[in-house]
Amino acid sequence: MKFKLILLLIFLISCGSDSTTENLSSDNYQDEEYEEESDDEEESDDEEESDDEEYEEESDDEEYEEESDDEEESQDQDNEGESLYDEYGEWDKGTTYFDTSSSTSSGWYMGQGTDREEHVHEGMQTSDGGFIAIGHHWEKEEDPTGFTDMIILKTDSNGKELWQTIIGTADKFDVGYAVDELSDGYVASGGLHKDGYQKSAIVKLDINGNIIWQKIFNHSGVGGIRGIEVLYNDDIVVTGYKEGDEEGFLFISDGSQGFITKLSTTGEVIWDKNLSAMQGTKVKKTSKGGFVVGSVEWVDAGLNAAMHYLDSNGNTLSTKLFGGNNNNVQLFDMDITDNDYVVFTGHTTGFQTANWDCIVMLIDDQGNEVWKNIFGNPRGYDPKFILDECYGVRETLDGGFVVTGGTGDHSDYFGSGHPNGTSDEWKVLLSEFDKDGNMTSINVFGGGLDVGNDAGEFIDVTSDGGYIVFSDTDSKGSKGPNNFGFLYVKNP
């Protein structure tokens, strides 16, 4: 009997010990749980749940939060894209992006040049249906000195090279800026070396690219002829800069003296006048027999586009500025309509743009702004990092306008997601506008993702209503690191 009582006593002690251990373990867990919850907020006692239920719920919460973050990020990206497209107004979200070298595209894209690095600056369709372009290239492959030569390149109607003419002095700076067609050949201009400096120069070529005559102007300092206008009798009007201090290709020759000169078809100077500008960029004849020269002028801390209206002898009648204070509007090309309205393009950091954006503006025959359109970032990347730089504009056959340039970035930013390449891959920008300045299309060209860089430098409207874009390209052509690009876009 005593033995049974001893066994019962041992059993009761053992049960009590297990219960105490279990309660202590439970208390320790609750203390830890309270400490974690107290970091956020206190919960009521009736919300206590089992370990398994709490773990599952926390897992669900974490999974839900991750999904929610992804959805929120996706929505932010969508909203950001929509806001950009809305900002630029006429974005065609149904646009098809295509590689114009493919067999299914309506056009073609050819690269031509030499085994050195070339950069094109102007071009046009010629009367034989082909194309001619001018620019500069390095004298030596990967030349660290930067010495360049003028190069003129002619193709047939399909972009196949027919001839090229290279003009320059060894170990000196020579550059090509502009080209036009004469009744018996072509005229090219830029800067060629003479008497220790790069001087303003003009060259006449026959239809096969042979030099007929060459004229290098005798002026002080550095110079270059940037714009050519051929008159009905083959007289030639040119504009550019002199008395500069920097050789080689320049976007803007700051601090130089602008000029306009009329020459005969044999290269004799008829008259020569200074402009109240640092350079003449492009020149167009008016229906009244005078001329209008596009340029840039400093206004406060930024540049303005400038129009200089001249009589038939090159005398300045008036000058109009466009851009206002601190808007930094840079003009690079212009065209003139039959009623003497002038359209120009370039780029600007003004008008509350996030970075460099393209600008196109129409000016009436009295020098008054009719409309302007500021646009860019056709691939929808972060506008703070994207550079949109436009260099060519022409009136289209239907009375509208077409503009070309380049779009990309040089920063550490890396935007992706567009079928025509990441943000650091530069692409040709091509945009159309109706006669009232409304954007009707905007496209990028260059051959897709991770195939190289392309940027529109000039444009002409072809006889069939299409466009020929002269581009800097390292994605087309196999001759050098960077060649002249000939991008033909058929207008449907």
PDB file of C-alpha atoms in Angstrom, residues 23 36 56 119 122 144 170 189 197 290 329 331 333 339 382 418 454:
ATOM      1  CA  ASN A  23       3.672  27.570 -19.209  1.00  0.00           C
ATOM      2  CA  GLU A  36       7.980  42.756 -31.774  1.00  0.00           C
ATOM      3  CA  GLU A  56       0.786  31.904 -42.618  1.00  0.00           C
ATOM      4  CA  HIS A 119      30.391  62.828 -89.892  1.00  0.00           C
ATOM      5  CA  GLU A 122      24.245  68.369 -95.040  1.00  0.00           C
ATOM      6  CA  PRO A 144      44.241  61.477 -81.735  1.00  0.00           C
ATOM      7  CA  ALA A 170      47.741  66.953 -94.374  1.00  0.00           C
ATOM      8  CA  SER A 189      31.543  74.734 -98.932  1.00  0.00           C
ATOM      9  CA  TYR A 197      44.437  78.816 -90.511  1.00  0.00           C
ATOM     10  CA  GLY A 290      16.199  89.593-101.064  1.00  0.00           C
ATOM     11  CA  VAL A 329      17.161  78.494 -78.512  1.00  0.00           C
ATOM     12  CA  LEU A 331      18.993  77.348 -84.716  1.00  0.00           C
ATOM     13  CA  ASP A 333      18.513  74.663 -90.202  1.00  0.00           C
ATOM     14  CA  ASN A 339       4.914  83.105 -99.426  1.00  0.00           C
ATOM     15  CA  ASP A 382      13.063  59.761 -68.266  1.00  0.00           C
ATOM     16  CA  HIS A 418      11.646  50.409 -76.169  1.00  0.00           C
ATOM     17  CA  ASP A 454      22.299  56.688 -85.478  1.00  0.00           C
TER      18      ASP A 454
END
